[in-house]
Amino acid sequence: MAKKKYSRNNRRKKSARMSAGSLFVILIAVACASLIRAIQTESRDSESAMTGLEYGNLLEVKTSERTPEVKKSYTGMDISFNPGAHIPNWVAWELTAEETLGTEKRKSNFRPDPGVKGCPSLEDYRNSGYQRGHMAPAADMKWSPEAMSESFYLTNMCPQSGALNGGAWGKLEDKCRLLASGQGPVYIIAGPVIDGRPLEYIGAGRVYVPSRFFKVILTPYSTPAMGIGFIFPNGRVEGGMQKCAVTIDEVEALTGHDFFSSLPDELEDRLESQADFDRWSRLCTKAK
């Protein structure tokens, strides 16, 4: 049987059909690409909108009902002070990226606040074997001379071992500043665990020496939003700060305080149940 011969017209018709098929594939690909770009744009717009959300006062803490307190707001921090223990129940502050760029020099001016009932004296700490450990660090207050000065009030101090203050506690403070510079603002609340079982009392004023300290950290506008807590012994921390990472829920259960209650309930539940130190640590060095 003779092979079928294609005319020039047949070849043109086949070529036209192939071109139409190729064009159809190209059009589908373009449409898919446009759809993907639209989804990505919508997602970015959604993330941008999230950064503009207002969650109320994230520094507001509902102190445990069983805990005495005198509240005071300073330039750079809010404090709940325990007049019976002579130390703060908690200290809360916000740290922004801009504030980490402050140039105010550290001025060590430890002193009591005469306006706060139960504030200890410098003599209470003298020769005690403990350092006057900042809850809100002076290095977070470089943005204002007033904030720097007020961070040295003894209302912001607890008797803290040098091993903790110069070790894991200080390293976590450094990490929070990295977090704020890349993912701020950061909301931080720190304090002692006042559980009726102090290591001892110091000074004539019998200042309570906590056996443990806590810190809770929230970045509600980062991508992703994250929360984490820490519970430290008042001494050397074996294994570094990562060994002390816990959920914010665990800190609340230990202290009786309620943190970040102005968040929407669903978001609060999610952020306060996190304790992924590795992921949180990576966020600390992630640029916006």
PDB file of C-alpha atoms in Angstrom:
ATOM      1  CA  MET A   1       0.000   0.000   0.000  1.00  0.00           C
ATOM      2  CA  ALA A   2       1.303   3.377  -0.973  1.00  0.00           C
ATOM      3  CA  LYS A   3       2.155   5.804   1.832  1.00  0.00           C
ATOM      4  CA  LYS A   4      -0.263   8.619   2.273  1.00  0.00           C
ATOM      5  CA  LYS A   5       1.138  11.897   1.052  1.00  0.00           C
ATOM      6  CA  TYR A   6       0.429  15.136   2.873  1.00  0.00           C
ATOM      7  CA  SER A   7      -0.314  18.195   0.844  1.00  0.00           C
ATOM      8  CA  ARG A   8       1.120  21.611   1.720  1.00  0.00           C
ATOM      9  CA  ASN A   9      -2.380  22.624   2.907  1.00  0.00           C
ATOM     10  CA  ASN A  10      -2.574  19.612   5.237  1.00  0.00           C
ATOM     11  CA  ARG A  11       0.798  20.501   6.723  1.00  0.00           C
ATOM     12  CA  ARG A  12      -0.380  24.087   7.255  1.00  0.00           C
ATOM     13  CA  LYS A  13      -3.577  22.878   8.979  1.00  0.00           C
ATOM     14  CA  LYS A  14      -1.556  20.600  11.322  1.00  0.00           C
ATOM     15  CA  SER A  15       0.844  23.436  12.097  1.00  0.00           C
ATOM     16  CA  ALA A  16      -2.088  25.728  12.873  1.00  0.00           C
ATOM     17  CA  ARG A  17      -3.596  23.127  15.238  1.00  0.00           C
ATOM     18  CA  MET A  18      -0.239  22.731  17.026  1.00  0.00           C
ATOM     19  CA  SER A  19       0.142  26.513  17.354  1.00  0.00           C
ATOM     20  CA  ALA A  20      -3.356  26.807  18.814  1.00  0.00           C
ATOM     21  CA  GLY A  21      -2.548  24.068  21.347  1.00  0.00           C
ATOM     22  CA  SER A  22       0.692  25.750  22.358  1.00  0.00           C
ATOM     23  CA  LEU A  23      -1.084  29.090  22.705  1.00  0.00           C
ATOM     24  CA  PHE A  24      -3.714  27.470  24.926  1.00  0.00           C
ATOM     25  CA  VAL A  25      -1.000  26.035  27.210  1.00  0.00           C
ATOM     26  CA  ILE A  26       0.719  29.430  27.393  1.00  0.00           C
ATOM     27  CA  LEU A  27      -2.557  31.181  28.241  1.00  0.00           C
ATOM     28  CA  ILE A  28      -3.240  28.664  31.025  1.00  0.00           C
ATOM     29  CA  ALA A  29       0.283  29.177  32.410  1.00  0.00           C
ATOM     30  CA  VAL A  30      -0.120  32.969  32.355  1.00  0.00           C
ATOM     31  CA  ALA A  31      -3.498  32.720  34.082  1.00  0.00           C
ATOM     32  CA  CYS A  32      -2.035  30.467  36.793  1.00  0.00           C
ATOM     33  CA  ALA A  33       0.880  32.829  37.316  1.00  0.00           C
ATOM     34  CA  SER A  34      -1.508  35.775  37.619  1.00  0.00           C
ATOM     35  CA  LEU A  35      -3.617  33.878  40.144  1.00  0.00           C
ATOM     36  CA  ILE A  36      -0.536  32.994  42.229  1.00  0.00           C
ATOM     37  CA  ARG A  37       0.604  36.644  42.177  1.00  0.00           C
ATOM     38  CA  ALA A  38      -2.861  37.755  43.273  1.00  0.00           C
ATOM     39  CA  ILE A  39      -2.847  35.278  46.187  1.00  0.00           C
ATOM     40  CA  GLN A  40       0.643  36.352  47.232  1.00  0.00           C
ATOM     41  CA  THR A  41      -0.346  40.018  47.071  1.00  0.00           C
ATOM     42  CA  GLU A  42      -3.459  39.357  49.128  1.00  0.00           C
ATOM     43  CA  SER A  43      -1.332  37.482  51.682  1.00  0.00           C
ATOM     44  CA  ARG A  44       1.183  40.344  51.914  1.00  0.00           C
ATOM     45  CA  ASP A  45      -1.634  42.849  52.255  1.00  0.00           C
ATOM     46  CA  SER A  46      -3.109  40.708  55.014  1.00  0.00           C
ATOM     47  CA  GLU A  47       0.237  40.576  56.834  1.00  0.00           C
ATOM     48  CA  SER A  48       0.578  44.345  56.448  1.00  0.00           C
ATOM     49  CA  ALA A  49      -2.868  44.807  57.892  1.00  0.00           C
ATOM     50  CA  MET A  50      -1.913  42.579  60.841  1.00  0.00           C
ATOM     51  CA  THR A  51       0.951  44.887  61.748  1.00  0.00           C
ATOM     52  CA  GLY A  52      -1.543  47.692  62.155  1.00  0.00           C
ATOM     53  CA  LEU A  53      -3.756  45.814  64.596  1.00  0.00           C
ATOM     54  CA  GLU A  54      -4.198  47.266  68.046  1.00  0.00           C
ATOM     55  CA  TYR A  55      -4.422  44.795  70.897  1.00  0.00           C
ATOM     56  CA  GLY A  56      -5.002  47.195  73.767  1.00  0.00           C
ATOM     57  CA  ASN A  57      -2.487  47.560  76.571  1.00  0.00           C
ATOM     58  CA  LEU A  58      -0.240  44.526  76.233  1.00  0.00           C
ATOM     59  CA  LEU A  59       1.719  45.604  79.309  1.00  0.00           C
ATOM     60  CA  GLU A  60      -1.323  45.268  81.530  1.00  0.00           C
ATOM     61  CA  VAL A  61      -0.937  42.393  83.973  1.00  0.00           C
ATOM     62  CA  LYS A  62      -3.645  40.974  86.204  1.00  0.00           C
ATOM     63  CA  THR A  63      -1.643  40.331  89.356  1.00  0.00           C
ATOM     64  CA  SER A  64      -2.477  37.266  91.409  1.00  0.00           C
ATOM     65  CA  GLU A  65      -5.267  38.078  93.857  1.00  0.00           C
ATOM     66  CA  ARG A  66      -3.220  36.648  96.717  1.00  0.00           C
ATOM     67  CA  THR A  67      -0.314  39.023  96.077  1.00  0.00           C
ATOM     68  CA  PRO A  68      -0.012  42.499  97.677  1.00  0.00           C
ATOM     69  CA  GLU A  69       0.946  45.206  95.243  1.00  0.00           C
ATOM     70  CA  VAL A  70       1.608  48.892  94.764  1.00  0.00           C
ATOM     71  CA  LYS A  71       1.556  49.885  91.106  1.00  0.00           C
ATOM     72  CA  LYS A  72       3.666  52.625  89.583  1.00  0.00           C
ATOM     73  CA  SER A  73       4.399  53.707  86.015  1.00  0.00           C
ATOM     74  CA  TYR A  74       7.822  55.115  85.173  1.00  0.00           C
ATOM     75  CA  THR A  75       9.020  56.593  81.882  1.00  0.00           C
ATOM     76  CA  GLY A  76      10.063  53.253  80.426  1.00  0.00           C
ATOM     77  CA  MET A  77       8.394  50.591  82.568  1.00  0.00           C
ATOM     78  CA  ASP A  78       5.356  49.680  84.648  1.00  0.00           C
ATOM     79  CA  ILE A  79       5.894  48.058  88.032  1.00  0.00           C
ATOM     80  CA  SER A  80       3.827  46.069  90.497  1.00  0.00           C
ATOM     81  CA  PHE A  81       5.746  46.320  93.766  1.00  0.00           C
ATOM     82  CA  ASN A  82       5.300  44.004  96.726  1.00  0.00           C
ATOM     83  CA  PRO A  83       5.677  46.111  99.898  1.00  0.00           C
ATOM     84  CA  GLY A  84       5.910  43.063 102.166  1.00  0.00           C
ATOM     85  CA  ALA A  85       8.609  41.261 100.176  1.00  0.00           C
ATOM     86  CA  HIS A  86      10.361  44.573  99.259  1.00  0.00           C
ATOM     87  CA  ILE A  87      10.795  43.463  95.644  1.00  0.00           C
ATOM     88  CA  PRO A  88       8.622  43.823  92.520  1.00  0.00           C
ATOM     89  CA  ASN A  89       5.956  41.264  91.683  1.00  0.00           C
ATOM     90  CA  TRP A  90       6.615  42.047  88.043  1.00  0.00           C
ATOM     91  CA  VAL A  91       8.054  44.720  85.761  1.00  0.00           C
ATOM     92  CA  ALA A  92       6.623  45.268  82.257  1.00  0.00           C
ATOM     93  CA  TRP A  93       8.039  47.237  79.338  1.00  0.00           C
ATOM     94  CA  GLU A  94       7.879  47.586  75.568  1.00  0.00           C
ATOM     95  CA  LEU A  95      11.030  47.587  73.444  1.00  0.00           C
ATOM     96  CA  THR A  96      10.944  48.852  69.855  1.00  0.00           C
ATOM     97  CA  ALA A  97      13.531  48.674  67.096  1.00  0.00           C
ATOM     98  CA  GLU A  98      14.076  52.433  67.350  1.00  0.00           C
ATOM     99  CA  GLU A  99      14.663  52.236  71.102  1.00  0.00           C
ATOM    100  CA  THR A 100      17.463  49.694  70.662  1.00  0.00           C
ATOM    101  CA  LEU A 101      19.374  52.412  68.780  1.00  0.00           C
ATOM    102  CA  GLY A 102      19.362  54.783  71.774  1.00  0.00           C
ATOM    103  CA  THR A 103      22.672  56.374  72.762  1.00  0.00           C
ATOM    104  CA  GLU A 104      22.075  57.275  76.410  1.00  0.00           C
ATOM    105  CA  LYS A 105      25.015  56.085  78.499  1.00  0.00           C
ATOM    106  CA  ARG A 106      24.517  53.744  81.445  1.00  0.00           C
ATOM    107  CA  LYS A 107      24.556  55.733  84.673  1.00  0.00           C
ATOM    108  CA  SER A 108      24.622  53.471  87.727  1.00  0.00           C
ATOM    109  CA  ASN A 109      22.536  55.399  90.223  1.00  0.00           C
ATOM    110  CA  PHE A 110      21.021  52.736  92.469  1.00  0.00           C
ATOM    111  CA  ARG A 111      18.619  54.307  94.948  1.00  0.00           C
ATOM    112  CA  PRO A 112      15.300  53.729  96.696  1.00  0.00           C
ATOM    113  CA  ASP A 113      12.113  55.307  95.423  1.00  0.00           C
ATOM    114  CA  PRO A 114      10.772  57.288  98.386  1.00  0.00           C
ATOM    115  CA  GLY A 115       7.326  57.387  96.783  1.00  0.00           C
ATOM    116  CA  VAL A 116       6.827  53.612  96.956  1.00  0.00           C
ATOM    117  CA  LYS A 117       5.850  51.964 100.231  1.00  0.00           C
ATOM    118  CA  GLY A 118       8.158  49.129 101.269  1.00  0.00           C
ATOM    119  CA  CYS A 119      11.014  50.068  98.950  1.00  0.00           C
ATOM    120  CA  PRO A 120      14.284  48.686 100.392  1.00  0.00           C
ATOM    121  CA  SER A 121      17.435  50.655 101.130  1.00  0.00           C
ATOM    122  CA  LEU A 122      20.913  50.306  99.684  1.00  0.00           C
ATOM    123  CA  GLU A 123      22.036  48.997 103.091  1.00  0.00           C
ATOM    124  CA  ASP A 124      19.725  46.022 102.714  1.00  0.00           C
ATOM    125  CA  TYR A 125      21.805  44.795  99.788  1.00  0.00           C
ATOM    126  CA  ARG A 126      25.241  45.713 101.153  1.00  0.00           C
ATOM    127  CA  ASN A 127      27.489  42.679 101.794  1.00  0.00           C
ATOM    128  CA  SER A 128      24.535  40.369 101.195  1.00  0.00           C
ATOM    129  CA  GLY A 129      26.268  38.244  98.581  1.00  0.00           C
ATOM    130  CA  TYR A 130      23.579  39.156  96.039  1.00  0.00           C
ATOM    131  CA  GLN A 131      23.595  41.653  93.210  1.00  0.00           C
ATOM    132  CA  ARG A 132      20.911  44.263  92.653  1.00  0.00           C
ATOM    133  CA  GLY A 133      19.480  42.505  89.629  1.00  0.00           C
ATOM    134  CA  HIS A 134      17.539  44.634  87.162  1.00  0.00           C
ATOM    135  CA  MET A 135      14.210  43.223  86.075  1.00  0.00           C
ATOM    136  CA  ALA A 136      13.937  45.778  83.231  1.00  0.00           C
ATOM    137  CA  PRO A 137      17.565  46.154  82.089  1.00  0.00           C
ATOM    138  CA  ALA A 138      19.231  49.536  81.840  1.00  0.00           C
ATOM    139  CA  ALA A 139      20.387  48.624  78.325  1.00  0.00           C
ATOM    140  CA  ASP A 140      16.729  48.639  77.205  1.00  0.00           C
ATOM    141  CA  MET A 141      16.389  52.244  78.403  1.00  0.00           C
ATOM    142  CA  LYS A 142      19.110  53.890  76.287  1.00  0.00           C
ATOM    143  CA  TRP A 143      16.468  55.870  74.414  1.00  0.00           C
ATOM    144  CA  SER A 144      15.753  58.291  77.281  1.00  0.00           C
ATOM    145  CA  PRO A 145      17.809  59.835  80.107  1.00  0.00           C
ATOM    146  CA  GLU A 146      14.763  59.640  82.386  1.00  0.00           C
ATOM    147  CA  ALA A 147      14.103  55.987  81.539  1.00  0.00           C
ATOM    148  CA  MET A 148      17.780  55.155  82.084  1.00  0.00           C
ATOM    149  CA  SER A 149      17.859  56.901  85.465  1.00  0.00           C
ATOM    150  CA  GLU A 150      14.600  55.381  86.691  1.00  0.00           C
ATOM    151  CA  SER A 151      15.723  51.850  85.789  1.00  0.00           C
ATOM    152  CA  PHE A 152      18.095  52.095  88.780  1.00  0.00           C
ATOM    153  CA  TYR A 153      15.337  52.538  91.343  1.00  0.00           C
ATOM    154  CA  LEU A 154      15.377  49.644  93.812  1.00  0.00           C
ATOM    155  CA  THR A 155      11.735  49.045  92.913  1.00  0.00           C
ATOM    156  CA  ASN A 156      13.140  47.502  89.708  1.00  0.00           C
ATOM    157  CA  MET A 157      15.620  45.269  91.577  1.00  0.00           C
ATOM    158  CA  CYS A 158      15.687  41.830  93.134  1.00  0.00           C
ATOM    159  CA  PRO A 159      18.485  40.077  95.036  1.00  0.00           C
ATOM    160  CA  GLN A 160      20.027  38.028  92.270  1.00  0.00           C
ATOM    161  CA  SER A 161      23.047  35.754  92.183  1.00  0.00           C
ATOM    162  CA  GLY A 162      25.960  36.939  90.092  1.00  0.00           C
ATOM    163  CA  ALA A 163      25.934  33.595  88.254  1.00  0.00           C
ATOM    164  CA  LEU A 164      22.415  34.255  86.969  1.00  0.00           C
ATOM    165  CA  ASN A 165      22.667  38.020  86.491  1.00  0.00           C
ATOM    166  CA  GLY A 166      25.901  37.753  84.502  1.00  0.00           C
ATOM    167  CA  GLY A 167      24.925  34.494  82.834  1.00  0.00           C
ATOM    168  CA  ALA A 168      21.692  33.233  81.278  1.00  0.00           C
ATOM    169  CA  TRP A 169      19.620  36.195  82.516  1.00  0.00           C
ATOM    170  CA  GLY A 170      21.918  38.728  80.849  1.00  0.00           C
ATOM    171  CA  LYS A 171      22.190  36.656  77.676  1.00  0.00           C
ATOM    172  CA  LEU A 172      18.414  36.536  77.375  1.00  0.00           C
ATOM    173  CA  GLU A 173      18.325  40.340  77.705  1.00  0.00           C
ATOM    174  CA  ASP A 174      20.768  40.571  74.780  1.00  0.00           C
ATOM    175  CA  LYS A 175      18.624  38.208  72.738  1.00  0.00           C
ATOM    176  CA  CYS A 176      15.506  40.279  73.407  1.00  0.00           C
ATOM    177  CA  ARG A 177      17.262  43.371  72.047  1.00  0.00           C
ATOM    178  CA  LEU A 178      18.141  41.452  68.866  1.00  0.00           C
ATOM    179  CA  LEU A 179      14.515  40.385  68.640  1.00  0.00           C
ATOM    180  CA  ALA A 180      13.297  43.966  69.028  1.00  0.00           C
ATOM    181  CA  SER A 181      15.724  45.304  66.419  1.00  0.00           C
ATOM    182  CA  GLY A 182      14.455  42.834  63.819  1.00  0.00           C
ATOM    183  CA  GLN A 183      10.886  41.985  64.836  1.00  0.00           C
ATOM    184  CA  GLY A 184       9.813  44.694  67.303  1.00  0.00           C
ATOM    185  CA  PRO A 185       7.967  45.902  69.143  1.00  0.00           C
ATOM    186  CA  VAL A 186       8.588  43.317  71.850  1.00  0.00           C
ATOM    187  CA  TYR A 187       6.549  43.164  75.047  1.00  0.00           C
ATOM    188  CA  ILE A 188       8.470  41.820  78.044  1.00  0.00           C
ATOM    189  CA  ILE A 189       7.375  41.110  81.615  1.00  0.00           C
ATOM    190  CA  ALA A 190       9.866  39.864  84.188  1.00  0.00           C
ATOM    191  CA  GLY A 191       9.937  39.276  87.900  1.00  0.00           C
ATOM    192  CA  PRO A 192      10.586  36.950  90.805  1.00  0.00           C
ATOM    193  CA  VAL A 193       8.581  33.906  91.792  1.00  0.00           C
ATOM    194  CA  ILE A 194       7.239  34.875  95.228  1.00  0.00           C
ATOM    195  CA  ASP A 195       6.003  31.549  96.528  1.00  0.00           C
ATOM    196  CA  GLY A 196       6.598  31.858 100.280  1.00  0.00           C
ATOM    197  CA  ARG A 197       9.812  29.805 100.014  1.00  0.00           C
ATOM    198  CA  PRO A 198      12.640  32.345  99.716  1.00  0.00           C
ATOM    199  CA  LEU A 199      16.279  31.311  99.660  1.00  0.00           C
ATOM    200  CA  GLU A 200      16.663  33.704 102.610  1.00  0.00           C
ATOM    201  CA  TYR A 201      15.999  37.296 103.650  1.00  0.00           C
ATOM    202  CA  ILE A 202      18.654  39.996 103.498  1.00  0.00           C
ATOM    203  CA  GLY A 203      19.233  43.279 105.329  1.00  0.00           C
ATOM    204  CA  ALA A 204      17.520  44.888 108.259  1.00  0.00           C
ATOM    205  CA  GLY A 205      14.472  45.327 106.036  1.00  0.00           C
ATOM    206  CA  ARG A 206      14.319  41.569 105.390  1.00  0.00           C
ATOM    207  CA  VAL A 207      14.258  41.694 101.620  1.00  0.00           C
ATOM    208  CA  TYR A 208      12.884  38.491 100.085  1.00  0.00           C
ATOM    209  CA  VAL A 209      15.458  36.511  98.060  1.00  0.00           C
ATOM    210  CA  PRO A 210      13.582  34.548  95.359  1.00  0.00           C
ATOM    211  CA  SER A 211      14.624  31.031  94.445  1.00  0.00           C
ATOM    212  CA  ARG A 212      13.371  31.531  90.882  1.00  0.00           C
ATOM    213  CA  PHE A 213      12.691  34.258  88.313  1.00  0.00           C
ATOM    214  CA  PHE A 214      10.420  34.410  85.284  1.00  0.00           C
ATOM    215  CA  LYS A 215      10.306  36.279  82.015  1.00  0.00           C
ATOM    216  CA  VAL A 216       7.567  36.240  79.365  1.00  0.00           C
ATOM    217  CA  ILE A 217       8.133  37.657  75.886  1.00  0.00           C
ATOM    218  CA  LEU A 218       5.615  38.492  73.163  1.00  0.00           C
ATOM    219  CA  THR A 219       6.087  39.656  69.558  1.00  0.00           C
ATOM    220  CA  PRO A 220       2.505  40.022  68.284  1.00  0.00           C
ATOM    221  CA  TYR A 221       3.450  41.817  65.043  1.00  0.00           C
ATOM    222  CA  SER A 222       6.331  39.595  63.921  1.00  0.00           C
ATOM    223  CA  THR A 223       6.017  37.025  61.134  1.00  0.00           C
ATOM    224  CA  PRO A 224       5.022  34.705  62.645  1.00  0.00           C
ATOM    225  CA  ALA A 225       3.690  36.162  65.863  1.00  0.00           C
ATOM    226  CA  MET A 226       5.322  34.346  68.770  1.00  0.00           C
ATOM    227  CA  GLY A 227       5.296  34.059  72.540  1.00  0.00           C
ATOM    228  CA  ILE A 228       7.609  32.279  74.961  1.00  0.00           C
ATOM    229  CA  GLY A 229       8.311  32.097  78.685  1.00  0.00           C
ATOM    230  CA  PHE A 230      11.339  31.346  80.857  1.00  0.00           C
ATOM    231  CA  ILE A 231      11.767  30.187  84.452  1.00  0.00           C
ATOM    232  CA  PHE A 232      15.289  30.540  85.883  1.00  0.00           C
ATOM    233  CA  PRO A 233      16.803  29.326  89.129  1.00  0.00           C
ATOM    234  CA  ASN A 234      18.501  32.046  91.186  1.00  0.00           C
ATOM    235  CA  GLY A 235      21.943  30.660  90.440  1.00  0.00           C
ATOM    236  CA  ARG A 236      23.981  29.087  87.710  1.00  0.00           C
ATOM    237  CA  VAL A 237      21.855  27.813  84.812  1.00  0.00           C
ATOM    238  CA  GLU A 238      23.103  24.485  83.524  1.00  0.00           C
ATOM    239  CA  GLY A 239      22.549  24.086  79.793  1.00  0.00           C
ATOM    240  CA  GLY A 240      21.829  27.744  79.057  1.00  0.00           C
ATOM    241  CA  MET A 241      18.616  29.698  78.671  1.00  0.00           C
ATOM    242  CA  GLN A 242      17.092  27.140  76.292  1.00  0.00           C
ATOM    243  CA  LYS A 243      16.820  24.697  79.194  1.00  0.00           C
ATOM    244  CA  CYS A 244      14.618  27.218  81.006  1.00  0.00           C
ATOM    245  CA  ALA A 245      12.186  27.841  78.137  1.00  0.00           C
ATOM    246  CA  VAL A 246       8.539  27.164  79.002  1.00  0.00           C
ATOM    247  CA  THR A 247       5.135  28.305  77.813  1.00  0.00           C
ATOM    248  CA  ILE A 248       3.624  31.542  79.059  1.00  0.00           C
ATOM    249  CA  ASP A 249       0.778  29.381  80.364  1.00  0.00           C
ATOM    250  CA  GLU A 250       3.265  27.626  82.658  1.00  0.00           C
ATOM    251  CA  VAL A 251       4.546  30.929  84.019  1.00  0.00           C
ATOM    252  CA  GLU A 252       0.973  32.038  84.689  1.00  0.00           C
ATOM    253  CA  ALA A 253       0.237  28.794  86.534  1.00  0.00           C
ATOM    254  CA  LEU A 254       3.369  29.230  88.664  1.00  0.00           C
ATOM    255  CA  THR A 255       2.902  32.906  89.552  1.00  0.00           C
ATOM    256  CA  GLY A 256      -0.874  33.318  89.448  1.00  0.00           C
ATOM    257  CA  HIS A 257      -0.494  36.392  87.213  1.00  0.00           C
ATOM    258  CA  ASP A 258      -2.405  36.793  83.947  1.00  0.00           C
ATOM    259  CA  PHE A 259      -0.319  38.203  81.085  1.00  0.00           C
ATOM    260  CA  PHE A 260      -1.400  39.667  77.722  1.00  0.00           C
ATOM    261  CA  SER A 261      -5.099  39.373  78.510  1.00  0.00           C
ATOM    262  CA  SER A 262      -5.943  42.173  76.038  1.00  0.00           C
ATOM    263  CA  LEU A 263      -5.171  39.839  73.123  1.00  0.00           C
ATOM    264  CA  PRO A 264      -8.105  38.183  71.348  1.00  0.00           C
ATOM    265  CA  ASP A 265      -8.773  34.905  73.180  1.00  0.00           C
ATOM    266  CA  GLU A 266      -7.891  32.631  70.259  1.00  0.00           C
ATOM    267  CA  LEU A 267      -4.584  34.420  69.633  1.00  0.00           C
ATOM    268  CA  GLU A 268      -3.770  34.566  73.342  1.00  0.00           C
ATOM    269  CA  ASP A 269      -4.371  30.823  73.699  1.00  0.00           C
ATOM    270  CA  ARG A 270      -2.128  30.055  70.731  1.00  0.00           C
ATOM    271  CA  LEU A 271       0.763  32.351  71.673  1.00  0.00           C
ATOM    272  CA  GLU A 272       0.733  31.464  75.364  1.00  0.00           C
ATOM    273  CA  SER A 273       0.936  27.721  74.650  1.00  0.00           C
ATOM    274  CA  GLN A 274       4.175  27.989  72.627  1.00  0.00           C
ATOM    275  CA  ALA A 275       7.627  26.980  73.903  1.00  0.00           C
ATOM    276  CA  ASP A 276       9.611  26.398  70.698  1.00  0.00           C
ATOM    277  CA  PHE A 277      12.957  27.877  71.722  1.00  0.00           C
ATOM    278  CA  ASP A 278      14.791  26.998  68.498  1.00  0.00           C
ATOM    279  CA  ARG A 279      12.182  28.660  66.292  1.00  0.00           C
ATOM    280  CA  TRP A 280      11.974  31.653  68.632  1.00  0.00           C
ATOM    281  CA  SER A 281      15.769  31.965  68.668  1.00  0.00           C
ATOM    282  CA  ARG A 282      15.867  32.018  64.862  1.00  0.00           C
ATOM    283  CA  LEU A 283      13.275  34.786  64.913  1.00  0.00           C
ATOM    284  CA  CYS A 284      15.618  36.849  67.097  1.00  0.00           C
ATOM    285  CA  THR A 285      18.115  37.160  64.272  1.00  0.00           C
ATOM    286  CA  LYS A 286      15.655  37.344  61.374  1.00  0.00           C
ATOM    287  CA  ALA A 287      15.624  40.726  59.628  1.00  0.00           C
ATOM    288  CA  LYS A 288      12.299  42.261  58.669  1.00  0.00           C
TER     289      LYS A 288
END
